Tab-separated table of C-alpha atoms in Angstrom:
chain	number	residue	atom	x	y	z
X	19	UNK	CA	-33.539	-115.192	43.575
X	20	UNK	CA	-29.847	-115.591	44.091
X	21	UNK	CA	-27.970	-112.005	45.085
X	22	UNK	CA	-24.475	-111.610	44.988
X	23	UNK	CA	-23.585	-111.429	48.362
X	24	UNK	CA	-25.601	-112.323	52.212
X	25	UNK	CA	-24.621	-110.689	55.241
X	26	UNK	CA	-25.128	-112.065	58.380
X	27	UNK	CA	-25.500	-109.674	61.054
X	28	UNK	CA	-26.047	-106.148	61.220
X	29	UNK	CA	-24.048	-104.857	63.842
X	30	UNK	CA	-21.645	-102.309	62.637
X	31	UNK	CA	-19.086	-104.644	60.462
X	32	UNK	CA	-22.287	-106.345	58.399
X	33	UNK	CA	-23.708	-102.952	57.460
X	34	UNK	CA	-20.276	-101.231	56.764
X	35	UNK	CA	-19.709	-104.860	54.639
X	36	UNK	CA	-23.325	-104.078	53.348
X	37	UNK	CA	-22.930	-100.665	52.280
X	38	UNK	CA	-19.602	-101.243	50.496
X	39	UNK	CA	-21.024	-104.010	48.459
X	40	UNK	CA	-24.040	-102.004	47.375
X	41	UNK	CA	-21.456	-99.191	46.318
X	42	UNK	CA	-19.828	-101.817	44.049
X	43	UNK	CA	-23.054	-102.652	42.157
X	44	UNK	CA	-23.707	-105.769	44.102
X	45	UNK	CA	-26.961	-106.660	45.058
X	46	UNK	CA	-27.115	-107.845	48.988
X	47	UNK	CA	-29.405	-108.939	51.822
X	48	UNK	CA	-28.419	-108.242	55.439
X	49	UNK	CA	-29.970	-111.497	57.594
X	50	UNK	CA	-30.109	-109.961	61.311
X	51	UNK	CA	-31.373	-112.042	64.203
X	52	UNK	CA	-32.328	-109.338	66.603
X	53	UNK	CA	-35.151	-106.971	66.331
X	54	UNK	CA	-32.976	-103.973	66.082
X	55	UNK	CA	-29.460	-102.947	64.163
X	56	UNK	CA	-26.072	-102.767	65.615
X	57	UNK	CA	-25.067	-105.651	67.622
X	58	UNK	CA	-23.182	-104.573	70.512
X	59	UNK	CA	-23.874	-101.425	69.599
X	60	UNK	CA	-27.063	-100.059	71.605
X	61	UNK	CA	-28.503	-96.522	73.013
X	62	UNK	CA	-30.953	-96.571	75.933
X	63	UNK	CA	-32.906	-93.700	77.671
X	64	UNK	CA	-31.285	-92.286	81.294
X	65	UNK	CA	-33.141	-89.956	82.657
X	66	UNK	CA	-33.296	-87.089	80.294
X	67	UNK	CA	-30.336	-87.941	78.508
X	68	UNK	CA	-29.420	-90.929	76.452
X	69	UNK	CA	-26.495	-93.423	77.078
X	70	UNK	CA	-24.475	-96.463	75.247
X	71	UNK	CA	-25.396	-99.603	76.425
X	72	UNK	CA	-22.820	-101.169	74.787
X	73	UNK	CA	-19.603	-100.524	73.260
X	74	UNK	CA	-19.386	-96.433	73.409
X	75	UNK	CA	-15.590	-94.423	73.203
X	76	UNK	CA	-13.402	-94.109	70.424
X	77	UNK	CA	-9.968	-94.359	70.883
X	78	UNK	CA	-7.004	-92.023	69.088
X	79	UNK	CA	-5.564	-93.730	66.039
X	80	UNK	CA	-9.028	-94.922	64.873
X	81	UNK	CA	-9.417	-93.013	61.098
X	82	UNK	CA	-11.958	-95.207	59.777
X	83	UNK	CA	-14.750	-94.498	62.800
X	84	UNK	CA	-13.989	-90.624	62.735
X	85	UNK	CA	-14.083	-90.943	59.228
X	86	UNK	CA	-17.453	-92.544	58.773
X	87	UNK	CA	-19.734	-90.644	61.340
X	88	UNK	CA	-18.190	-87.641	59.692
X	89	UNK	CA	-19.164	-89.205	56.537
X	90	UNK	CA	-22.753	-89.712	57.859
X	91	UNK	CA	-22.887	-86.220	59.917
X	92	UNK	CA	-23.091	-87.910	62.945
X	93	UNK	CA	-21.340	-85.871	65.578
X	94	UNK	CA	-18.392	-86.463	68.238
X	95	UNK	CA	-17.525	-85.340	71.069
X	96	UNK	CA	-14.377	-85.031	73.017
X	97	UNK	CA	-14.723	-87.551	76.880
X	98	UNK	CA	-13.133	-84.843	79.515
X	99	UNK	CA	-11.369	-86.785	82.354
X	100	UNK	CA	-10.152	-83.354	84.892
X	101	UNK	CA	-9.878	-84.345	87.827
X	102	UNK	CA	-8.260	-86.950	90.230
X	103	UNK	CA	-8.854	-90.287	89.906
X	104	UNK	CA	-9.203	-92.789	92.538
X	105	UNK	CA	-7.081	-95.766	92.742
X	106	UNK	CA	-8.448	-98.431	94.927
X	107	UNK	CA	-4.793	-99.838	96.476
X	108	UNK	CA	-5.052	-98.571	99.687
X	109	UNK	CA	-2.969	-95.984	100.826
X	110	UNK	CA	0.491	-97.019	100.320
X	111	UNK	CA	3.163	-94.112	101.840
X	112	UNK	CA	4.747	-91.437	99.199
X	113	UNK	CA	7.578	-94.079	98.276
X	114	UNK	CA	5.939	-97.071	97.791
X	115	UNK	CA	3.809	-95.077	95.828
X	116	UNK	CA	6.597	-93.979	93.536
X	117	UNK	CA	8.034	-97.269	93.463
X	118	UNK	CA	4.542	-98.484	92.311
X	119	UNK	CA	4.953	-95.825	89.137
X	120	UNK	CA	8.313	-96.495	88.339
X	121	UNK	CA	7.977	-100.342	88.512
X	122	UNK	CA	4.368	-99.951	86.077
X	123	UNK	CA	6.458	-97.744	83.932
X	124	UNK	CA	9.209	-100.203	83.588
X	125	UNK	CA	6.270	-103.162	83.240
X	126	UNK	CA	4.815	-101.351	80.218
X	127	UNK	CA	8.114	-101.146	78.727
X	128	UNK	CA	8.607	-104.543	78.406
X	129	UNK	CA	5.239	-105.287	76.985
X	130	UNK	CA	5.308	-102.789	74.383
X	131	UNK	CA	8.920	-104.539	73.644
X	132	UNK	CA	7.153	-108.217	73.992
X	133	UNK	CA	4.383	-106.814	71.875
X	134	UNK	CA	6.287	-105.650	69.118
X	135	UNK	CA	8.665	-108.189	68.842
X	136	UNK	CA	5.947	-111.399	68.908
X	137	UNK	CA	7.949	-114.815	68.189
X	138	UNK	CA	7.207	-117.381	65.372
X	139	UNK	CA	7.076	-121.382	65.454
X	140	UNK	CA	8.100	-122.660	69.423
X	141	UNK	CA	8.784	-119.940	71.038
X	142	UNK	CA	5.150	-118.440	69.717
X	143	UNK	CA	3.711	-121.965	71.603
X	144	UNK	CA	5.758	-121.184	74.051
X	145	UNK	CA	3.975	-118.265	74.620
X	146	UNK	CA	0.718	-119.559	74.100
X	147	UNK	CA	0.883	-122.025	76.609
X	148	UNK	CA	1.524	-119.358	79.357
X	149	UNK	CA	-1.064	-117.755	80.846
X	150	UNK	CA	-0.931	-113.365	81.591
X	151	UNK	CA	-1.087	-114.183	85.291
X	152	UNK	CA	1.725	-116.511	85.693
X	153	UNK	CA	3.955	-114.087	83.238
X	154	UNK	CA	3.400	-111.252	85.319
X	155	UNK	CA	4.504	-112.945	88.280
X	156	UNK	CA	7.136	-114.364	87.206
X	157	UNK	CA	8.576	-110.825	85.945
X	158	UNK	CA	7.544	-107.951	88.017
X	159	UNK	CA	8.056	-107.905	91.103
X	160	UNK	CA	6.426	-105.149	92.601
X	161	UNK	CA	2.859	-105.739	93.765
X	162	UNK	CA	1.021	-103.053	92.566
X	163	UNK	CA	2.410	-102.679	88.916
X	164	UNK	CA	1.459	-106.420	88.585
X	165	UNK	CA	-1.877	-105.798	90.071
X	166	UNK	CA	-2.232	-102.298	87.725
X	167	UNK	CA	-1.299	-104.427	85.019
X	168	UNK	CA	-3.709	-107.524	85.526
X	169	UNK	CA	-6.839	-105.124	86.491
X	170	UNK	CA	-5.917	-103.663	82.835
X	171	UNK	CA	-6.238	-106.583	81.442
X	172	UNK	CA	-9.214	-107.585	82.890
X	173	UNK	CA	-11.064	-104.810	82.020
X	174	UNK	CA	-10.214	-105.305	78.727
X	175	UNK	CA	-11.233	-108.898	77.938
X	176	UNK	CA	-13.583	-109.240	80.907
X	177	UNK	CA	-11.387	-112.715	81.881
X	178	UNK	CA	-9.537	-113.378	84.718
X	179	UNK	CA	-5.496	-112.930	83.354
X	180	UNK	CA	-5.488	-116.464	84.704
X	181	UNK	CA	-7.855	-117.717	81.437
X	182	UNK	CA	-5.981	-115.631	78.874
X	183	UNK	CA	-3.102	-116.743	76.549
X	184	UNK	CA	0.385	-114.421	77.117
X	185	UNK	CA	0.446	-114.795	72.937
X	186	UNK	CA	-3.137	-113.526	72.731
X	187	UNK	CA	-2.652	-110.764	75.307
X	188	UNK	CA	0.236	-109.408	73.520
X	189	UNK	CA	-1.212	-109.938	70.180
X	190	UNK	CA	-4.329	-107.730	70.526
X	191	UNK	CA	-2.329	-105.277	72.719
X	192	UNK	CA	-0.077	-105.038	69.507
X	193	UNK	CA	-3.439	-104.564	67.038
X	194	UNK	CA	-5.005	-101.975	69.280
X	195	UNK	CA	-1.963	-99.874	70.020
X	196	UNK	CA	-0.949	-100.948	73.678
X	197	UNK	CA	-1.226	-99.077	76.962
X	198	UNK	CA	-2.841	-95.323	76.334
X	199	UNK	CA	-1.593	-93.400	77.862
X	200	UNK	CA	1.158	-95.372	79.225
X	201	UNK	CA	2.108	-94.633	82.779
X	202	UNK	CA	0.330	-95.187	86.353
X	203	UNK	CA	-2.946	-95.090	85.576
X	204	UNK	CA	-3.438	-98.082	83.288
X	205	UNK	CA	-7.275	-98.710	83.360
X	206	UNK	CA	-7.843	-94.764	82.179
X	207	UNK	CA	-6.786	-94.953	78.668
X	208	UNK	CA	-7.895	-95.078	75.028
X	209	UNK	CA	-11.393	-92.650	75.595
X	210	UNK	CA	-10.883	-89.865	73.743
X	211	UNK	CA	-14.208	-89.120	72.548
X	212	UNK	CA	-17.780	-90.436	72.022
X	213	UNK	CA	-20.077	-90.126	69.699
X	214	UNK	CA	-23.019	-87.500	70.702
X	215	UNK	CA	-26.422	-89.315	70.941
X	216	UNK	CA	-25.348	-92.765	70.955
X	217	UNK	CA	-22.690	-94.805	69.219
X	218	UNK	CA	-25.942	-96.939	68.008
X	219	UNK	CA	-26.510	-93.787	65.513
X	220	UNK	CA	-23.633	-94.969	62.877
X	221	UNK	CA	-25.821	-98.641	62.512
X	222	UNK	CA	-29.429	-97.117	62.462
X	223	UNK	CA	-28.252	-94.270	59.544
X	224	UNK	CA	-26.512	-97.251	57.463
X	225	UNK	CA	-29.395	-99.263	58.025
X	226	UNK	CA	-31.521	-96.437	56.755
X	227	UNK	CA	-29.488	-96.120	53.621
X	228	UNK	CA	-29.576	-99.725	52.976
X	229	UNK	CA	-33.436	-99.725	53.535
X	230	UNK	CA	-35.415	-102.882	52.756
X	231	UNK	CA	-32.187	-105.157	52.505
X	232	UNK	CA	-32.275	-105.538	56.113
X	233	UNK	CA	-33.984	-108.315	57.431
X	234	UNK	CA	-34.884	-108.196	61.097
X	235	UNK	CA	-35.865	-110.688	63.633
X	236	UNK	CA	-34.176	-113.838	61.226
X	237	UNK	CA	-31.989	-116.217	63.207
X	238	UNK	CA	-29.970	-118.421	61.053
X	239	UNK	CA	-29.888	-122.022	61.386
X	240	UNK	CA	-27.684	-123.361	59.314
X	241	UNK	CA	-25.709	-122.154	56.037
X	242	UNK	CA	-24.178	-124.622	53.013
X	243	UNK	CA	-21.808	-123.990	50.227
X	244	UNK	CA	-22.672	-125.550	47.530
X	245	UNK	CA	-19.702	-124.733	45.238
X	246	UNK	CA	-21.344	-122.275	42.944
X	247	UNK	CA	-23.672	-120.285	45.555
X	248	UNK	CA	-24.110	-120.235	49.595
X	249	UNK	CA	-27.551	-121.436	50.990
X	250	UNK	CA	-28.648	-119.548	54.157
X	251	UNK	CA	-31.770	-121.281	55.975
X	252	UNK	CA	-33.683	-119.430	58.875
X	253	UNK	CA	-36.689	-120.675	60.515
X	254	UNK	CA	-38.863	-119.129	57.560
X	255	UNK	CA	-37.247	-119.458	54.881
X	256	UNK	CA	-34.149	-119.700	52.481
X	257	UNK	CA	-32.335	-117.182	50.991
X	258	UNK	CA	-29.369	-118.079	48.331
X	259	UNK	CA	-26.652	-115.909	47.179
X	260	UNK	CA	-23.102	-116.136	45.039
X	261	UNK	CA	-21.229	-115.584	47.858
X	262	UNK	CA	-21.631	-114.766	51.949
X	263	UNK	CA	-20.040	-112.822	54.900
X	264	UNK	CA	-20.356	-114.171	58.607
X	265	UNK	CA	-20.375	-110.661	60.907
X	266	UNK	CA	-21.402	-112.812	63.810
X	267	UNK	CA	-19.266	-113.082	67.048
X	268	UNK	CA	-17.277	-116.360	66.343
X	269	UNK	CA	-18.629	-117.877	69.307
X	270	UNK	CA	-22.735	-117.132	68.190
X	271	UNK	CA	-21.448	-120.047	65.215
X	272	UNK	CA	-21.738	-122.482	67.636
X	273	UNK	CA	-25.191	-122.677	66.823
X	274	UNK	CA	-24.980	-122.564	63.300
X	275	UNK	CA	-25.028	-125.490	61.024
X	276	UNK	CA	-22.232	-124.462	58.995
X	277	UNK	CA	-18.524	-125.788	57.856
X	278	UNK	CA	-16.251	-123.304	58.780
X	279	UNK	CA	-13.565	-125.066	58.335
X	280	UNK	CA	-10.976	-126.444	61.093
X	281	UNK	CA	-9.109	-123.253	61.924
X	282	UNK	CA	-12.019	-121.500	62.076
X	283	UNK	CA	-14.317	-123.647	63.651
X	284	UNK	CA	-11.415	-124.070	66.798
X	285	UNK	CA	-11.370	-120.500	66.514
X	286	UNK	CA	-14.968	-120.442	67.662
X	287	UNK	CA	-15.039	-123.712	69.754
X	288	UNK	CA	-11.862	-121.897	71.863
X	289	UNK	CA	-12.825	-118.471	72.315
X	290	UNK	CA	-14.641	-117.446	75.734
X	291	UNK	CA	-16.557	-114.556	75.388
X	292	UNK	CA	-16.432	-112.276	78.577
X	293	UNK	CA	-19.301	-111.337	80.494
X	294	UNK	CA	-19.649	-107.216	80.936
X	295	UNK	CA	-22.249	-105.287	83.047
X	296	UNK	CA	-22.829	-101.844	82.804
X	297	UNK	CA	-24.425	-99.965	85.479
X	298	UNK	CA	-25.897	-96.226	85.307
X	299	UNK	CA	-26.800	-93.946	87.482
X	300	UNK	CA	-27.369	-90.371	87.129
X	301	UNK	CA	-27.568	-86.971	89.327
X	302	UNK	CA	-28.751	-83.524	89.794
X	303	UNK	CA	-25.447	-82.573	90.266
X	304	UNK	CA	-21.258	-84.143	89.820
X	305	UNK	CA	-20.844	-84.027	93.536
X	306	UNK	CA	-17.575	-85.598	92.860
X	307	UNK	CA	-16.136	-82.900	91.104
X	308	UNK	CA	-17.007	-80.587	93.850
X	309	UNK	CA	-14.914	-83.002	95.778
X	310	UNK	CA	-12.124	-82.715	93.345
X	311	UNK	CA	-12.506	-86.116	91.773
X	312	UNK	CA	-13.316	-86.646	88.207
X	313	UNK	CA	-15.663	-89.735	88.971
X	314	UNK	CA	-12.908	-92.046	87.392
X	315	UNK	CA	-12.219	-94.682	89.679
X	316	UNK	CA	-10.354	-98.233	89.539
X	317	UNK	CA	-10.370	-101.130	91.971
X	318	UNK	CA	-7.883	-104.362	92.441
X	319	UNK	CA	-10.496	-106.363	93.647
X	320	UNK	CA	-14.919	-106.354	94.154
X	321	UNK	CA	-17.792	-106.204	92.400
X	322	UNK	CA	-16.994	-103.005	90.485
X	323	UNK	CA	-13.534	-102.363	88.901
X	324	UNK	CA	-13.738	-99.460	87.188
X	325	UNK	CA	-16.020	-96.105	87.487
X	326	UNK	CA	-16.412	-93.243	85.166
X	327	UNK	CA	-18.391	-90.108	84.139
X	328	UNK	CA	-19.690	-89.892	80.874
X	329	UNK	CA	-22.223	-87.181	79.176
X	330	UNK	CA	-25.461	-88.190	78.506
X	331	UNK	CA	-26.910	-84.806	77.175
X	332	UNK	CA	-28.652	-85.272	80.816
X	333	UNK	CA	-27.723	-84.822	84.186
X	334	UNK	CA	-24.553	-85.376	85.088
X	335	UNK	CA	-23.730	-89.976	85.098
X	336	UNK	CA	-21.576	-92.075	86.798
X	337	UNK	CA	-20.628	-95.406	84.894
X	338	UNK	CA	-19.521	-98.892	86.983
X	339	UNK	CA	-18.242	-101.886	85.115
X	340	UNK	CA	-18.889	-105.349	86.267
X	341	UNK	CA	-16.563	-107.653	84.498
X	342	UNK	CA	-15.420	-111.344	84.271
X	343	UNK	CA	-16.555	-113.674	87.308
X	344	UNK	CA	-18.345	-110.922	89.305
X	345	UNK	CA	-20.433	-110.304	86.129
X	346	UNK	CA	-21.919	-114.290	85.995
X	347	UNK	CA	-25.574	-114.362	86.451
X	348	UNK	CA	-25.705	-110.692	87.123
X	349	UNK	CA	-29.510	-110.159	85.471
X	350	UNK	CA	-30.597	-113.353	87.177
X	351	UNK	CA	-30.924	-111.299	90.359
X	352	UNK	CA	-33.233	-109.420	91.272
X	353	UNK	CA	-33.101	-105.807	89.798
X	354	UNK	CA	-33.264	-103.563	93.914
X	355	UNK	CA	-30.487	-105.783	94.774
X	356	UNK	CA	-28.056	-104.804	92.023
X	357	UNK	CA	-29.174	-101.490	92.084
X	358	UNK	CA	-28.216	-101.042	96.108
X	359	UNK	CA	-25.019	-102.928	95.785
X	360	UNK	CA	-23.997	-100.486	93.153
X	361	UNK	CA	-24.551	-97.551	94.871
X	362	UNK	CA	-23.522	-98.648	97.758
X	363	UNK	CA	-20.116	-98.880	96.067
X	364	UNK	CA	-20.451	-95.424	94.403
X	365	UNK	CA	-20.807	-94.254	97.754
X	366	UNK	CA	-17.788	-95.503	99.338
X	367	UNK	CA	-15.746	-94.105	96.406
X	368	UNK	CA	-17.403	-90.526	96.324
X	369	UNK	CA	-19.969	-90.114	99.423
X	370	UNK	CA	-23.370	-90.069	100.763
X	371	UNK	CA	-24.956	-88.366	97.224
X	372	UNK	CA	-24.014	-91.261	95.321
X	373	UNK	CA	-27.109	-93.013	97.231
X	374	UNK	CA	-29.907	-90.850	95.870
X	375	UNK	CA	-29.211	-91.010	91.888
X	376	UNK	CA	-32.168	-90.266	89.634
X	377	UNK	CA	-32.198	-92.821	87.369
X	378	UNK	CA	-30.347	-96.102	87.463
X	379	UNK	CA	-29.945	-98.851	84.731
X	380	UNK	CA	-28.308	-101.639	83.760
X	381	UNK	CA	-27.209	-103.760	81.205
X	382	UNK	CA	-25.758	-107.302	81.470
X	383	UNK	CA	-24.068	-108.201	78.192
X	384	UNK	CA	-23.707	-112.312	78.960
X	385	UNK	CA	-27.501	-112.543	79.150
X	386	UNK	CA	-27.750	-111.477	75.827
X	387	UNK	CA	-28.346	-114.358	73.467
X	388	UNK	CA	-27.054	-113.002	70.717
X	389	UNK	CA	-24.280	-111.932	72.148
X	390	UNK	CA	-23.439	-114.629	74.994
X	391	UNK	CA	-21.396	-112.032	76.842
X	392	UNK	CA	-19.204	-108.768	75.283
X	393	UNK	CA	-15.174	-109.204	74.739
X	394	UNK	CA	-13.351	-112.651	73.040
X	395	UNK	CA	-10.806	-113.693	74.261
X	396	UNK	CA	-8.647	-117.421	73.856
X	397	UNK	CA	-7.499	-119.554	76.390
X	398	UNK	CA	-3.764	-120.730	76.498
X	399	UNK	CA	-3.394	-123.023	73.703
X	400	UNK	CA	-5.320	-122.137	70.838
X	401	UNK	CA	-3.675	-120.194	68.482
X	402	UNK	CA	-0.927	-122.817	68.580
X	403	UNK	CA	-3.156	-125.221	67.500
X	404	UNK	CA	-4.488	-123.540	64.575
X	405	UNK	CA	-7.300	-121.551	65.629
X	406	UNK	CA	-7.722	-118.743	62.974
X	407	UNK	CA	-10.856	-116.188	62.205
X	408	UNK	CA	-10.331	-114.333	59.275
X	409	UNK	CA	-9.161	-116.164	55.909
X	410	UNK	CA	-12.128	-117.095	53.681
X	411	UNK	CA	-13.790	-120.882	53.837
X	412	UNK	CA	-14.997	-121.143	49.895
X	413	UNK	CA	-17.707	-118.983	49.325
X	414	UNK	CA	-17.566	-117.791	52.950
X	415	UNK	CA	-15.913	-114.705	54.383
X	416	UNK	CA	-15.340	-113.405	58.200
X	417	UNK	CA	-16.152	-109.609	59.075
X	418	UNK	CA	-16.961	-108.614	62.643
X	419	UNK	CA	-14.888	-106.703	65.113
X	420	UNK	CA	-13.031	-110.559	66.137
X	421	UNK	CA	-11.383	-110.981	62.608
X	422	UNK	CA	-10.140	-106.979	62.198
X	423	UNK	CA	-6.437	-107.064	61.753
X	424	UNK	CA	-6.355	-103.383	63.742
X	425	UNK	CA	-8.278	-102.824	66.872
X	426	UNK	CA	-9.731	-106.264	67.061
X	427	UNK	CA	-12.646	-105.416	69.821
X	428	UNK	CA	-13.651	-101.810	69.184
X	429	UNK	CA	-15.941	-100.081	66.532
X	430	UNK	CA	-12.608	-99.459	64.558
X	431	UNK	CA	-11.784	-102.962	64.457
X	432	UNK	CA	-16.069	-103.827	63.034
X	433	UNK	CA	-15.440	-100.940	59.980
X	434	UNK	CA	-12.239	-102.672	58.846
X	435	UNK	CA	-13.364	-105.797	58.896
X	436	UNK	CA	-16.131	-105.119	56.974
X	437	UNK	CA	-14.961	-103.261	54.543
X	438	UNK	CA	-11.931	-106.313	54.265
X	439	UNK	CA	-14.483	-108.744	53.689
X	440	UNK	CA	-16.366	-106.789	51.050
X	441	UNK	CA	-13.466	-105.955	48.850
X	442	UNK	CA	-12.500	-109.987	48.812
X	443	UNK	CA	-16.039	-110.556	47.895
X	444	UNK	CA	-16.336	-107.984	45.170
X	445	UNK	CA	-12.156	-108.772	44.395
């Protein structure tokens, strides 16, 4: 039987992509490798409440994410953040402090400015062949805005600024709406709300609608165009449709006997997907707001950059990211280990309570294999040289959060890519 249209992947793009097409009067198969929907998407059990394993917040100036769990009555939630947060730069006196938040302020300015204004032809390869970390230090000069600014965009695309392309940086800065809020504290914007009971809840109730069209537990090995329909092979069978849509991570291709064509095959052969660990732990009580704090926390250097509290519908959780190097091999070791070196730094930021949690678990994104790690990101060098992930290859077209034209990276970014990608296909 030969369908109208293959998807492969059912994170969130592939099942928007999915959906859209059956609306159309298409008929479509969704080819997932996993044993579960939703990709980077994933809810796991803390305690007594419930918390996203994966990617979780939505930002402001996302429509088509509020749009669709309100579509599918899946609630939201608004992320509180009262409190202070901690800023792991010492303690620098009351003027280098406000020296510090005028030079980030002045620092943002200019990025926004770079950001909106992105150059064409050699001065875009210009760009491209710079790297974030020697830009910054080659234009501000304060110490702590440049650090501010690099831990921001580490956290980000879980690289080292060193590994990242200035045209890149500025690029998906651009597509995601820059610094939010802008102002001192960098690393706290751009989580405005959540949704309640897991973010994994907007793939499992479009996988539900689209019923027996998903296909679980089907890696694919290799795909062919054959001019007047797409070939799909797994390791159990065939399946053969009029026309396909790849809502894989670019770099998950690698494995796939396909011809993507050269700007997006260096597309995939460039980008470095950065490894992210999440780490849970969760109380009886938020002893750090009875401290004043709001359990938000960021650090220029260590294991953990960035802390949070998020609501689980259970006790009271503190969040620590691992990211980029510190993140490497992270599930290789043994599980007591990781779980005493993170509270161990929960209690240095907020106190002897941080010791007893609980519950504690975590999740290390780069041991994944069907992710290979959480964020893309390109190396200096790439996009000048072609590397492209969006425009269709013949019967082949790109969804997935890494070919959205707005908010490449987020949830936002997988529902318009999807729904891009079915409208050429049914267009």
């Amino acid at each position: 039987m030969t369908l109208d249209a293959i998807v492969v992947g059912a994170g969130l793009s592939g099942l928007v992509c999915a959906r859209r097409l059956r609306a159309a009067g298409a008929s479509v198969s969704v080819i997932e490798a996993r044993e579960r929907v939703g990709g980077r998407l994933h809810t796991g059990r803390l305690g007594d409440g419930v918390v996203d394993l994966g990617g979780q917040w939505i930002s402001s100036g996302q429509p088509r994410v509020v749009a669709l769990a309100a579509e599918l009555g899946i609630a939201t939630e608004r992320h509180s953040r009262r409190g202070n947060v901690l800023l792991g730069e010492g303690k620098p006196g009351v003027f280098a402090q406000l020296g510090a938040a005028i030079a980030t302020w002045r620092a943002v300015r200019r990025i926004h400015r770079a950001m909106r204004a992105l150059p064409t032809g050699d001065a875009a390869r210009e760009l491209d062949a710079i790297t974030v970390d020697a830009w910054l230090a080659s234009t501000i000069g304060n110490r702590i805005a440049r650090d501010r600014i690099a831990l921001h965009a580490e956290l980000v695309f879980a690289a080292s600024p060193a590994d990242l392309s200035l045209l890149g940086y500025l690029g998906r800065l651009g597509a995601t709406g820059g610094f939010a809020p802008p102002g001192p504290e960098l690393p706290g914007g751009g989580r405005e709300h959540r949704i309640t009971g897991g973010a994994q809840s907007l793939a499992l109730t479009l996988a539900e609608q689209l019923g027996d069209a998903v296909h679980l537990g089907e890696p694919v090995i290799a795909i062919e165009d054959h001019g007047d329909r797409v070939e799909v092979r797994t390791a159990t069978r065939e399946h053969h449709a009029r026309r396909l849509v790849l809502a894989v991570p670019p770099a998950l291709t690698r494995s796939i006997a396909v011809d993507l064509g050269p700007t997006a095959r260096a597309f995939a052969d460039a980008t470095r997907v950065g490894p992210v660990v999440k780490c849970f732990a969760t109380y009886d009580r938020a002893f750090w707001r009875e401290a004043g704090w709001s359990g938000e926390a960021y650090h220029l250097r260590g294991t953990v950059r960035a802390t949070v509290e998020i609501r689980t519908g259970g006790g009271p959780t503190l969040l620590a990211f691992v990211v980029g190097a510190a993140a490497v091999g992270w599930a290789a070791r043994d599980l007591a280990d990781r779980r005493a070196e993170i509270l161990s730094l929960l209690v240095d930021q907020f106190g002897p309570a941080a010791a007893a949690p609980l519950d504690y678990v975590d999740v290390d994104w780069g041991a994944d294999p069907w992710s290979a790690g959480c964020v893309a990101s390109l190396p200096p060098g790439a996009l000048s040289s072609g590397a492209r992930w969006r425009e269709p290859r013949g019967r082949i077209h790109f969804a997935g959060t890494e070919s959205a034209i707005a908010w490449p990276g987020y949830m936002e970014g997988a529902i318009e890519a999807g729904e891009r990608a079915a409208t050429e296909v049914t267009g």
